[in-house]
Coordinates of C-alpha atoms in Angstrom, one line a residue:
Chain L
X1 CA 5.9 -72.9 -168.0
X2 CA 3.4 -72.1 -165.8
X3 CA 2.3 -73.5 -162.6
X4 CA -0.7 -74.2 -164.1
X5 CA 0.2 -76.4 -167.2
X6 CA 2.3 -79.1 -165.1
X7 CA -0.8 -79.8 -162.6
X8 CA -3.3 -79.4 -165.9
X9 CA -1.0 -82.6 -167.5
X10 CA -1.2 -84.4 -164.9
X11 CA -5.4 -84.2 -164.4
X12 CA -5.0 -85.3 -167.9
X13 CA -2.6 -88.1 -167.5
X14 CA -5.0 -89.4 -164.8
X15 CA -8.3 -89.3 -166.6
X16 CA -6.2 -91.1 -169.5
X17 CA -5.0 -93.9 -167.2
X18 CA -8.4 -94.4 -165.6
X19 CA -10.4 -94.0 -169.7
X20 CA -7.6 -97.1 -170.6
X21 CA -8.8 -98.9 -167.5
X22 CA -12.6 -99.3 -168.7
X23 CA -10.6 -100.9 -172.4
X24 CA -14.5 -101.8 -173.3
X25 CA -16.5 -98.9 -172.0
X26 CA -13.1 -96.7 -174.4
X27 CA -14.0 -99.2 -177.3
X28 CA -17.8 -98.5 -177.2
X29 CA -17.8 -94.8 -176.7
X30 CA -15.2 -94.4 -180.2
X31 CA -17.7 -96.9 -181.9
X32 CA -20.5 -94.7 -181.3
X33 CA -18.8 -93.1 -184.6
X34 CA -19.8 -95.6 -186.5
X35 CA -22.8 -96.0 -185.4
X36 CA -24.4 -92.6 -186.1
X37 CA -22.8 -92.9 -188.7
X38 CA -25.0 -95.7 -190.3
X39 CA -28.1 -94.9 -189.2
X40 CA -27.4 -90.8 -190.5
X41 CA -26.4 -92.7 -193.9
X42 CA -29.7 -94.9 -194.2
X43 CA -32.2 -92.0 -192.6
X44 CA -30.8 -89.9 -195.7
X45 CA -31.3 -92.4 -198.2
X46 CA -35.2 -92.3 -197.1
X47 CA -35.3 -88.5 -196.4
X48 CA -33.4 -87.7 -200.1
X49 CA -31.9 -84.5 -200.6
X50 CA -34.7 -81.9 -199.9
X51 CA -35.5 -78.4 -201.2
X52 CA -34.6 -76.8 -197.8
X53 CA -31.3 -77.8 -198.0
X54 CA -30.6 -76.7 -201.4
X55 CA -28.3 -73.8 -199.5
X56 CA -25.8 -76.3 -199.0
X57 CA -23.7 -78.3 -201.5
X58 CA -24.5 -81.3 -199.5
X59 CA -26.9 -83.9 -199.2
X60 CA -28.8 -84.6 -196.2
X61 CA -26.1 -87.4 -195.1
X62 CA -23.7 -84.6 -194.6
X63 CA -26.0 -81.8 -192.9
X64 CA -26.7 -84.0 -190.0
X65 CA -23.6 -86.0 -189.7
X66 CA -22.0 -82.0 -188.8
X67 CA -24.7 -81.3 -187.0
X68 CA -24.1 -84.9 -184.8
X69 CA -20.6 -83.3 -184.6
X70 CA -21.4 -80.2 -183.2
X71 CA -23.6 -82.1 -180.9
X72 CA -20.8 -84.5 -179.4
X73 CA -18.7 -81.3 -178.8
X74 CA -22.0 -79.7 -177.3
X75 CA -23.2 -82.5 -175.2
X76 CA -19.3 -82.8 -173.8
X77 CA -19.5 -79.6 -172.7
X78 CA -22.4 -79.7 -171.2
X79 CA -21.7 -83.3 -169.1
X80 CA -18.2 -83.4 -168.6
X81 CA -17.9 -80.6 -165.5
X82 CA -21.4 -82.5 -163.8
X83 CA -19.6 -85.8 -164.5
X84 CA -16.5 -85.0 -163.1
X85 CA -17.5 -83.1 -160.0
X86 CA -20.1 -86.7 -159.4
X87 CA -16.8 -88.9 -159.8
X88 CA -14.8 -86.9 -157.4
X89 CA -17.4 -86.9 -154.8
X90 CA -18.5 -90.4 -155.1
X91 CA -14.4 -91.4 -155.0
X92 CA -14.1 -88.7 -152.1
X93 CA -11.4 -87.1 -153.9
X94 CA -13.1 -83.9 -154.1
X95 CA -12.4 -82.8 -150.5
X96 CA -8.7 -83.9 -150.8
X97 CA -8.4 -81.8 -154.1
X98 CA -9.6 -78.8 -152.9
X99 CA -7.9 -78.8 -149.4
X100 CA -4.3 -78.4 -151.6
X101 CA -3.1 -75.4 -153.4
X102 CA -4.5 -76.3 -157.1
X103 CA -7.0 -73.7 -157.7
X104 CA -10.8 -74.9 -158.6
X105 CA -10.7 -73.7 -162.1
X106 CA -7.7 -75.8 -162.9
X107 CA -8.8 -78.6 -161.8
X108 CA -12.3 -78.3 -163.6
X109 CA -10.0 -77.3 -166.9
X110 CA -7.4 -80.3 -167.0
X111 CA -10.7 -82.8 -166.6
X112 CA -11.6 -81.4 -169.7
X113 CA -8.9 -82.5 -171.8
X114 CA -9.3 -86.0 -172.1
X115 CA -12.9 -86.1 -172.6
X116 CA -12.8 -83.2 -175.6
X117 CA -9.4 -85.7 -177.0
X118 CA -11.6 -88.3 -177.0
X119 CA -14.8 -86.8 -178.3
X120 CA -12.0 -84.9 -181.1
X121 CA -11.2 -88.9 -182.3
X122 CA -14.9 -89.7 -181.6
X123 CA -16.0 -86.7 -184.2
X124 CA -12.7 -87.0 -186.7
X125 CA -14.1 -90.5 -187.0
X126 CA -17.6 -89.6 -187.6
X127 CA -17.1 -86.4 -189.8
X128 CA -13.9 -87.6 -191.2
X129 CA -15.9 -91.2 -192.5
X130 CA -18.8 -89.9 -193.3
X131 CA -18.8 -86.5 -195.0
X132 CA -15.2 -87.1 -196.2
X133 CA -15.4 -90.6 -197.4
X134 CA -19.2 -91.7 -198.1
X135 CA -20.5 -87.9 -198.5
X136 CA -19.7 -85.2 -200.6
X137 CA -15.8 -84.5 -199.3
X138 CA -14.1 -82.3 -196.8
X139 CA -12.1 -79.4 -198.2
X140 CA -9.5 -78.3 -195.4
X141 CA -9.6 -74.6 -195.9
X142 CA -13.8 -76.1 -194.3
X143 CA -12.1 -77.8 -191.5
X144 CA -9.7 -75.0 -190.5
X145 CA -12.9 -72.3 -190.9
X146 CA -14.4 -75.2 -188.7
X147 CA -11.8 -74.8 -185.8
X148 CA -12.8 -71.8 -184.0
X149 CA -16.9 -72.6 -184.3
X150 CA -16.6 -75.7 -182.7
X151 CA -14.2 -73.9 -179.7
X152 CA -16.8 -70.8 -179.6
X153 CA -19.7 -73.8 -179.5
X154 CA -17.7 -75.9 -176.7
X155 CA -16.7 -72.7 -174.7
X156 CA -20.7 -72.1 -174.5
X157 CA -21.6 -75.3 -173.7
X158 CA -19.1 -75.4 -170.6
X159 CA -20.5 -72.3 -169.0
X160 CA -23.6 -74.7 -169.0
X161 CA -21.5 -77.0 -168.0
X162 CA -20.3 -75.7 -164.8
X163 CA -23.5 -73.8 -164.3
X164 CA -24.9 -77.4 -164.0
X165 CA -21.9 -79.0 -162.2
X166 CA -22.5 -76.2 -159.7
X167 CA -26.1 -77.4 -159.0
X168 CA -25.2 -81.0 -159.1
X169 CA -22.3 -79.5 -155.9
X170 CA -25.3 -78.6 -153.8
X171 CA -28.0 -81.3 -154.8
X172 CA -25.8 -83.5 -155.5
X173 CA -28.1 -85.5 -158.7
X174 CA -30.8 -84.8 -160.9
X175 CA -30.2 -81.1 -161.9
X176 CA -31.9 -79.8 -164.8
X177 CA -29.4 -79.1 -167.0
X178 CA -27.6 -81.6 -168.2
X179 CA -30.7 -83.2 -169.0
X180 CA -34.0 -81.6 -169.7
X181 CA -32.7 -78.7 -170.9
X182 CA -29.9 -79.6 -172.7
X183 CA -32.3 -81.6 -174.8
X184 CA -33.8 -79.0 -175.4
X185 CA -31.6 -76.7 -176.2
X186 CA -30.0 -79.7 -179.0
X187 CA -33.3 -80.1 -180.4
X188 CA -33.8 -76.1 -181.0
X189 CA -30.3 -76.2 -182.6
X190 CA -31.0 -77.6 -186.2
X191 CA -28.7 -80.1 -186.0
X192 CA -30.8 -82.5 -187.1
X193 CA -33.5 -80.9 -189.2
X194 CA -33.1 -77.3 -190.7
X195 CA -35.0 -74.9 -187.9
X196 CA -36.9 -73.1 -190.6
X197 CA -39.2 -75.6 -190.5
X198 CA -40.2 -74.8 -187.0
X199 CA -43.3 -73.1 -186.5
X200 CA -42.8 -69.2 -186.7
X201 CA -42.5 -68.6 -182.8
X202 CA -40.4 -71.9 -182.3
X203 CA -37.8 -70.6 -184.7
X204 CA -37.6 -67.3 -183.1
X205 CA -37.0 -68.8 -180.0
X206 CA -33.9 -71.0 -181.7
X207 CA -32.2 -67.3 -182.0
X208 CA -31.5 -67.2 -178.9
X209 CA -29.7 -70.7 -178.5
X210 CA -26.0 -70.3 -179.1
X211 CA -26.0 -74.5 -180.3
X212 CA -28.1 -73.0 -183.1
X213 CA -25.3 -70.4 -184.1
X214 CA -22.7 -73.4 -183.6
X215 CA -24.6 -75.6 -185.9
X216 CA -25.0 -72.8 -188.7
X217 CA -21.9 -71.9 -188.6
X218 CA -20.4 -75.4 -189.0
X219 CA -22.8 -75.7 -192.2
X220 CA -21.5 -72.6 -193.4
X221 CA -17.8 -73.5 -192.8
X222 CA -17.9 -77.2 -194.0
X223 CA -20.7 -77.2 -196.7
X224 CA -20.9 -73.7 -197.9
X225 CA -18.4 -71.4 -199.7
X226 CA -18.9 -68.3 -197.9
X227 CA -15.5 -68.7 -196.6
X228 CA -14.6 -66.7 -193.7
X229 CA -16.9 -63.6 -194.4
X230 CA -19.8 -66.0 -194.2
X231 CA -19.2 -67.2 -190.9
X232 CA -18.6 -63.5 -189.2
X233 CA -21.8 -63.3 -187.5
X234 CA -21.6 -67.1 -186.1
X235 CA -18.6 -66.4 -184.7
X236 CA -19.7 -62.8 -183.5
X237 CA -22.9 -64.4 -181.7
X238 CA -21.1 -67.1 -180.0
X239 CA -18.6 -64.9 -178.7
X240 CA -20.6 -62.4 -176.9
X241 CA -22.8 -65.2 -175.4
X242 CA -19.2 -66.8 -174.5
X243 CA -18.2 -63.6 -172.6
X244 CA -21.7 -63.3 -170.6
X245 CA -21.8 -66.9 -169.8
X246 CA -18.5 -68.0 -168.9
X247 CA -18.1 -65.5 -166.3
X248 CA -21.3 -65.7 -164.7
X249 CA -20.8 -69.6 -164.8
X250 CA -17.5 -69.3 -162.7
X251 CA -19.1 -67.4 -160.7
X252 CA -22.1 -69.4 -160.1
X253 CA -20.0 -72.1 -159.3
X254 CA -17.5 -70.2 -156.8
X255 CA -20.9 -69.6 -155.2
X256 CA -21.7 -73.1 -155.0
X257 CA -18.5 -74.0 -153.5
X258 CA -19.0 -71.4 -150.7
X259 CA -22.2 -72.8 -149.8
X260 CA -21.5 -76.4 -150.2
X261 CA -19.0 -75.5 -147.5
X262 CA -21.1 -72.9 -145.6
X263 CA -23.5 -76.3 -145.3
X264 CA -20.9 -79.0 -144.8
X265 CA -21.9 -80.7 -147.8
X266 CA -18.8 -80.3 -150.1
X267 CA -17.9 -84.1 -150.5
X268 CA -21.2 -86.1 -149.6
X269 CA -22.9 -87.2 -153.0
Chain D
X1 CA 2.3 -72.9 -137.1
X2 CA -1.8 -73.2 -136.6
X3 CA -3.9 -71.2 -134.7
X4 CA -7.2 -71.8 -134.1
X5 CA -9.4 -68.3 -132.7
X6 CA -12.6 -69.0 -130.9
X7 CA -13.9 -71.4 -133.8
X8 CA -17.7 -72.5 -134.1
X9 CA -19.8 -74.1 -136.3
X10 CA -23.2 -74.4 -136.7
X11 CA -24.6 -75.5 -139.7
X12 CA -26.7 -73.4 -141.1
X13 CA -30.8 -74.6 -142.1
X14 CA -30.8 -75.1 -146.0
X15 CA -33.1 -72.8 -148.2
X16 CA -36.2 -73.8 -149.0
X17 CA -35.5 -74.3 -151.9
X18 CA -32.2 -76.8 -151.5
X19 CA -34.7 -78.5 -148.7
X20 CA -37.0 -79.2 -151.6
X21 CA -34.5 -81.0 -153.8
X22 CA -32.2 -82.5 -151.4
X23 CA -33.9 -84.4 -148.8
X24 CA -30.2 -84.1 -146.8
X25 CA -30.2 -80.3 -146.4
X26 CA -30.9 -79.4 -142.8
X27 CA -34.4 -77.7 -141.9
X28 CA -32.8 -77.0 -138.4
X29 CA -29.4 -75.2 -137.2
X30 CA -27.0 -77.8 -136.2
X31 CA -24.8 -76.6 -133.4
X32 CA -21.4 -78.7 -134.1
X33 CA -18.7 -76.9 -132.7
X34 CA -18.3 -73.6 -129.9
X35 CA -15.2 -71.5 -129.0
X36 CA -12.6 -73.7 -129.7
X37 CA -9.1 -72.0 -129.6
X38 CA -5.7 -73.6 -129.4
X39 CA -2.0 -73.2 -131.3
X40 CA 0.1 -75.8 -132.5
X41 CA 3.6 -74.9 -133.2
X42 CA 6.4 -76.5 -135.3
X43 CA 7.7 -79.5 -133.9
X44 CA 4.4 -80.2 -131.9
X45 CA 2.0 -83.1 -131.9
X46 CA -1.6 -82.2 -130.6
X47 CA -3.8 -84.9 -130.3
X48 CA -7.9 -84.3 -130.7
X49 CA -9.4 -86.8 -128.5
X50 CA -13.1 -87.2 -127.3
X51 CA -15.6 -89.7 -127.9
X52 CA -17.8 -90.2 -131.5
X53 CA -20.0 -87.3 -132.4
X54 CA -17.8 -84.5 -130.0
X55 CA -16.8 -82.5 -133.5
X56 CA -13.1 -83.9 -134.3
X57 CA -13.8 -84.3 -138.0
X58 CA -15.7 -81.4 -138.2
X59 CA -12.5 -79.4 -136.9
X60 CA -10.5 -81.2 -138.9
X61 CA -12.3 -80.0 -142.0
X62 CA -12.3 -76.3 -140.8
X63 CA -8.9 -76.6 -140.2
X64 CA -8.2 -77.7 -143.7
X65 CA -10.9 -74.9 -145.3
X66 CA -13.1 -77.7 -145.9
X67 CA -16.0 -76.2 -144.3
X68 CA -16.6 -72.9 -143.4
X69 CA -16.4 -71.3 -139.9
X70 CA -19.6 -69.4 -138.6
X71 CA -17.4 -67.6 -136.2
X72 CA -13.7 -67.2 -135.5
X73 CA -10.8 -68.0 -137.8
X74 CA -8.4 -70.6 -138.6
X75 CA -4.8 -69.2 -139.4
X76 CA -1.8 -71.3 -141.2
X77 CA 1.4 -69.3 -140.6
X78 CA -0.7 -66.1 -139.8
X79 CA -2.9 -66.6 -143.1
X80 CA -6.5 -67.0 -143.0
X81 CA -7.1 -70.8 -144.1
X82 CA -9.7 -69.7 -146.6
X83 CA -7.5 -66.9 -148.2
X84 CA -4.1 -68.5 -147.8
X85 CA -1.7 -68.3 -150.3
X86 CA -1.0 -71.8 -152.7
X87 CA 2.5 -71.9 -151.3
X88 CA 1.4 -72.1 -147.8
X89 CA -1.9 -74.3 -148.4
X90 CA 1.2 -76.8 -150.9
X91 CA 3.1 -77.6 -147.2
X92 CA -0.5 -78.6 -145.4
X93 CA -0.7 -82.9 -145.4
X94 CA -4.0 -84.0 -145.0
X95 CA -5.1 -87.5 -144.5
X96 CA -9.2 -87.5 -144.1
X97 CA -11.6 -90.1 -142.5
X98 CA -11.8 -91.7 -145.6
X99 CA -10.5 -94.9 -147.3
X100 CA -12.3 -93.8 -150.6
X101 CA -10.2 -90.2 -151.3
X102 CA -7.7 -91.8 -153.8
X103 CA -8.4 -93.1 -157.3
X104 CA -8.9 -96.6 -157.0
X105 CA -8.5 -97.1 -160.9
X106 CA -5.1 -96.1 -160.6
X107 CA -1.9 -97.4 -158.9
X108 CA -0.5 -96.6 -155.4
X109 CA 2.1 -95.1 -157.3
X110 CA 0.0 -92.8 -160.1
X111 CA -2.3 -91.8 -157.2
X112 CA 1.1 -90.4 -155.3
X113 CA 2.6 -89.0 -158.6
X114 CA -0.8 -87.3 -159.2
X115 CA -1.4 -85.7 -156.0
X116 CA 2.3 -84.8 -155.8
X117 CA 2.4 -82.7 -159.0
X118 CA -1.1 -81.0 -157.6
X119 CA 0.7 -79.8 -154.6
X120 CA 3.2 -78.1 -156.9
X121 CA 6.0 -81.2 -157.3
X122 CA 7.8 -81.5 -160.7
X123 CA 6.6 -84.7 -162.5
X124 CA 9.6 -85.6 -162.1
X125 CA 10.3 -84.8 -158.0
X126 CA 6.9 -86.7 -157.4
X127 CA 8.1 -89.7 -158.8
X128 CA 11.2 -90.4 -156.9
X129 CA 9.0 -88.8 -153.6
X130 CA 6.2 -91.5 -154.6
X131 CA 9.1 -94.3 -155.0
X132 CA 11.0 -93.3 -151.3
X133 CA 7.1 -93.3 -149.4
X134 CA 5.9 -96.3 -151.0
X135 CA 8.7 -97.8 -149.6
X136 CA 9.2 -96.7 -146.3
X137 CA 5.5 -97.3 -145.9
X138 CA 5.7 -100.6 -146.6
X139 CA 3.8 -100.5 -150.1
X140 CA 6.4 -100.9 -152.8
X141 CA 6.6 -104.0 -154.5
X142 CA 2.8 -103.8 -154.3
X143 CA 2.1 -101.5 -156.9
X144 CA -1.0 -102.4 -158.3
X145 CA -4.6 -100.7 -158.9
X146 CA -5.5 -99.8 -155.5
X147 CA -9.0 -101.0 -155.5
X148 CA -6.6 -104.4 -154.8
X149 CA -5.5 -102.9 -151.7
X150 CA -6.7 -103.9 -148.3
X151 CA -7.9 -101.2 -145.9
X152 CA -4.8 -100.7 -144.2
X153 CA -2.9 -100.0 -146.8
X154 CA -5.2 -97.4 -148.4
X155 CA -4.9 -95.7 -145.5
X156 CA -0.9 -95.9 -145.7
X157 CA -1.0 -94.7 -149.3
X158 CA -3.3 -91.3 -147.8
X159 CA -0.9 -91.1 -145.7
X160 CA 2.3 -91.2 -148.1
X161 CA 0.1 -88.6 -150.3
X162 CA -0.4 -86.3 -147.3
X163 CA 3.6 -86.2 -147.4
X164 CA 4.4 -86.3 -150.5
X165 CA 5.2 -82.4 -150.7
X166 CA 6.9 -82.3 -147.7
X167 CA 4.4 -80.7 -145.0
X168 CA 4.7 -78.9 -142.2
X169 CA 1.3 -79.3 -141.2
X170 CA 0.0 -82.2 -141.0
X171 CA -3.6 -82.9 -140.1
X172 CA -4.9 -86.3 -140.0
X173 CA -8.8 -87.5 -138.7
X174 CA -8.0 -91.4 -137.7
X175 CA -5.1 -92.3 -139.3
X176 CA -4.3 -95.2 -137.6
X177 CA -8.3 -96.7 -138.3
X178 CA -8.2 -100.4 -140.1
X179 CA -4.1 -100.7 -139.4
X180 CA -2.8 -103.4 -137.4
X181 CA -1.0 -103.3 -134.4
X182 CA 2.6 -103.4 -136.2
X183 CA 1.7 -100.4 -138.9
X184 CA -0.2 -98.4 -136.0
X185 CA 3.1 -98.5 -134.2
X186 CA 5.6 -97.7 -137.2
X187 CA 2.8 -94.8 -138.3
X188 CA 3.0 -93.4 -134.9
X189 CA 7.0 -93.6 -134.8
X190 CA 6.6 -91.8 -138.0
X191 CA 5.0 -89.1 -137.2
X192 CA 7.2 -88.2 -133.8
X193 CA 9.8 -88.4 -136.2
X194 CA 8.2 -85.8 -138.2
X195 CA 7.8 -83.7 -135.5
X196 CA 11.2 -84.3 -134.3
X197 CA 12.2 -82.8 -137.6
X198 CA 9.9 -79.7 -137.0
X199 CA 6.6 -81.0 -138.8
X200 CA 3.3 -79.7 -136.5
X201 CA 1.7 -82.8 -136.1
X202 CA -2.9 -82.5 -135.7
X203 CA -4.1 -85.8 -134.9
X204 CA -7.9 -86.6 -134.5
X205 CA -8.5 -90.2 -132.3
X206 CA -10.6 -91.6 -130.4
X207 CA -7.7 -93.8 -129.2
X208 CA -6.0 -92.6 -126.3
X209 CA -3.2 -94.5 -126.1
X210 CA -1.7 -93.0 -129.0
X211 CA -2.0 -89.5 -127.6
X212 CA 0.0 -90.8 -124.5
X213 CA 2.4 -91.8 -126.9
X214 CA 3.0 -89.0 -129.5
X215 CA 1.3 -86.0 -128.4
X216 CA 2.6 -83.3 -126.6
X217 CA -1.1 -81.9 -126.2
X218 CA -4.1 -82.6 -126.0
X219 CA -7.3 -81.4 -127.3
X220 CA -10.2 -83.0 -125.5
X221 CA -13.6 -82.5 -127.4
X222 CA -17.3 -83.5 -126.5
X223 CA -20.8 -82.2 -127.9
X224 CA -19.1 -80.1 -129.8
X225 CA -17.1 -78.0 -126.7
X226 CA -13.4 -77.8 -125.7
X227 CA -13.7 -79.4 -122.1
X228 CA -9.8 -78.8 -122.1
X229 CA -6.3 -78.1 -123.7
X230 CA -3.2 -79.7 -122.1
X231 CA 0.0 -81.0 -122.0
X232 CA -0.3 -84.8 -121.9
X233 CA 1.3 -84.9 -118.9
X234 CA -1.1 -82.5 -116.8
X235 CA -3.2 -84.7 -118.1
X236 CA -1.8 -87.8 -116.6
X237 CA -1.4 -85.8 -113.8
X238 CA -5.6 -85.3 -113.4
X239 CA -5.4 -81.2 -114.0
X240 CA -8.2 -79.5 -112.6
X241 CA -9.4 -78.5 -115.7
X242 CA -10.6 -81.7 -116.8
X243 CA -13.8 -82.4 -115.5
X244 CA -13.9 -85.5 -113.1
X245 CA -15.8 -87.4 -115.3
X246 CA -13.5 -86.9 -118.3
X247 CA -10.3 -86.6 -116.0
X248 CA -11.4 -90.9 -114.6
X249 CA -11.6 -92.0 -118.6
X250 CA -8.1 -90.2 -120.1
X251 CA -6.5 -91.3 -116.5
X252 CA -7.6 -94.7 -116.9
X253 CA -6.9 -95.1 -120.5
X254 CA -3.4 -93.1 -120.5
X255 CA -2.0 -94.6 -116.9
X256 CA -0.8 -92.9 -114.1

């Protein structure tokens, strides 16, 4: 075992301890399942099953509970590094972290894995409920083709993630990321509505969002049966923008960390 | 065990950019710290006296890479602090002027087990470490959340986490803030034990008392400038160095 894995268990076992602390803020964040849930089932009773879905076996009901999915996994990604780096300077933990041996990039990794557990139960719940039970079914040669879209999508939203973390380091709240443009970038992602019914240039634009390749290729995988030759250029796409942004997003951040100690600001927030 | 080269710090004006969305950044330089430049070596307690505002917690955070140096260096066991290896940086205790570095969601004991395995402990190493500090420092028994704790004891519990891997460095800014009398005294005994034992012992106060009785030097500090680096008992002595003004307020305050 590496050194690694003992010190990413225990950032795990401590963001587990402190998620069972807040019992109701646990119990509302899994009932958000149900939630979206309802009011995806009810919006598709009104919007019917319409001709620009016809691509996909599904009704409307399932096409946006997936893309909800992929939108949890996205949204994680995208708040869970800002989040984390806010909590640990607000608790003054920060400093204390990173005068010790554990490397930065560990300690961003392992306070990763309870959030994307719980957002796993949080989606299971929602996917699993509605598309399995009230929808049209879940085949599991769909949720295995599933599997490495949703890592390729999270792995993309991260390098957002710590490219906003790394902003919220310096200026400590209100960086542009996690908000503005994440929006954004969730509403040019055709999770909710198919993009082809975007204005010509909008829809353009959409091609170069890797959420849009997520939520395709999660349509493809759970509601098509293209099989694994239909999701090939999904998964080629999200790779390549994996291997540009994660890298730079490191680096961004390393940068960050430099300065926020160049300026003596590393643990103020 | 530590040496610090000709150190300064000044912070550096922010961007404009950084000025524009955080009102904190600094639009001037801020001279902190100049030429500071001392050793400590295994087995030794230095003390980092001077009043508020003369740069202690600024050196303690260069010393423990927290902030970076606009000149000099600070070397751990020969190693540049910024670029030392996680095996040397694992045997450096730090205890910071802060109550709030711990997770107060958790217990006294998780926060110990925690921080243990982060400073390269087993799981299973950190517990029985966490078990033997929580009770020599008086917590055990009292294991619960630790926003329950009163202010001395949080800064007993930083204290047990700054040795739970078994330093030999230790570098502390105020650790004997919000404890009484009786935990002041068994912290101090503590720490000359460690250094009995070998353990380099930095200690930022503004209490001089506990420099006469621990430290074997002394670091005096003000606006940001070494006004000396002594044994504490030149120091009692009034050594030239000190200026007069500085020499009448450590006599005073450490006796004859």
């Amino acid at each position: 075992m590496s050194a690694r894995a003992p010190r990413l268990a225990a950032l795990a076992r401590r963001d587990l301890a402190i998620e069972v602390s807040y019992q109701f803020r646990l119990a509302i964040f899994l009932s958000g399942a149900f939630v979206s849930a309802f009011l995806a089932f009810y919006v598709s009773k009104l919007v019917g099953d319409p001709e620009s879905l016809e691509r996909f076996q599904g009704s409307y009901f399932d096409y946006v509970v997936i893309g909800l999915a992929l939108t949890s996994y996205a949204g994680l990604g995208v708040v869970a590094f800002t989040a984390q780096i806010s909590r640990e300077q607000a608790a003054g933990t920060l400093e204390v972290l990173l005068s010790g041996p554990t490397r930065l990039g560990t300690v961003l990794a392992g306070g990763l894995i309870v959030p994307l557990g719980l957002t796993t139960v949080q989606v299971a719940l929602l996917v699993g409920m509605g598309v399995g039970v009230v929808g049209t079914g879940l085949s599991t040669r769909g949720v295995l083709l599933a599997v490495p879209v949703v890592v390729l999508t999270v792995v993309n939203f991260c390098a957002l993630g710590i490219i906003s973390a790394a902003i919220v380091l310096l200026v400590k709240r209100g960086d542009p990321i996690s908000g503005p443009v994440a929006q954004v970038v969730l509403l040019l992602s055709g999770a909710i509505f198919p993009v082809e019914l975007f204005p010509a240039w909008l829809e353009a634009l959409c091609h170069v969002n890797p959420a849009y390749y997520g939520v395709r290729g999660l349509h493809e995988a759970l509601l098509t049966d293209g099989g694994l030759a239909g999701l090939v250029d999904e998964l080629a796409v999200l790779s390549a923008f994996a291997c540009l942004g994660l890298p730079l997003s490191l680096w961004l951040f390393s940068a960050a960390v430099a300065k926020a100690k160049q300026l003596g600001v590393l643990g103020s927030y | 065990m530590l040496t610090v080269e000709q150190v300064g710090k000044e912070y550096p004006p922010a961007g404009p950019l950084l000025r524009m969305v955080a009102r904190t950044a600094h639009s001037e330089p801020v001279r902190a710290l100049e030429g500071i430049a001392f050793d400590v070596a295994p087995g030794e307690v230095l003390g980092v006296v001077g009043p508020n505002g003369a740069g202690k917690s600024t050196l303690i955070r260069l010393c423990t890479n927290l902030l970076t140096p606009t000149e000099g260096r600070v070397l751990l066991r020969g190693y540049d602090v910024r670029r030392a290896p996680p095996e040397v940086r694992a045997r450096v205790g730090v205890v910071l002027a802060d109550e709030r570095a711990l997770y107060w969601r958790l217990t006294g004991r998780q926060n110990l087990c925690f921080f243990g395995v982060m400073a390269g402990l087993t799981r299973a190493e950190a517990e029985l470490r966490a078990d033997e500090l929580l009770q020599e420092l008086d917590l055990a028994g009292r294991d619960r959340r630790v926003f329950g704790y009163s202010s001395g004891m949080r800064v007993r519990l930083s204290v047990a986490r700054a040795l739970m891997a078994h330093p030999d460095l230790l570098i502390l800014d105020e650790p004997t803030r919000s404890l009484d009398p009786v935990a002041s005294d068994h912290l101090l005994a503590r720490l000359a034990e460690l250094a009995a034992r070998g353990c380099a012992v930095v200690m930022a106060t503004h209490r001089l008392e506990e420099v006469a009785e621990i430290c074997d030097h002394a670091l005096v500090l003000d606006d940001g400038r070494q006004r000396a680096h002594l044994r504490v008992d030149d120091l009692r002595g009034g050594a030239r160095s000190v200026p007069a003004s500085l020499r009448a307020l450590l006599t005073a305050e450490l006796g004859p």
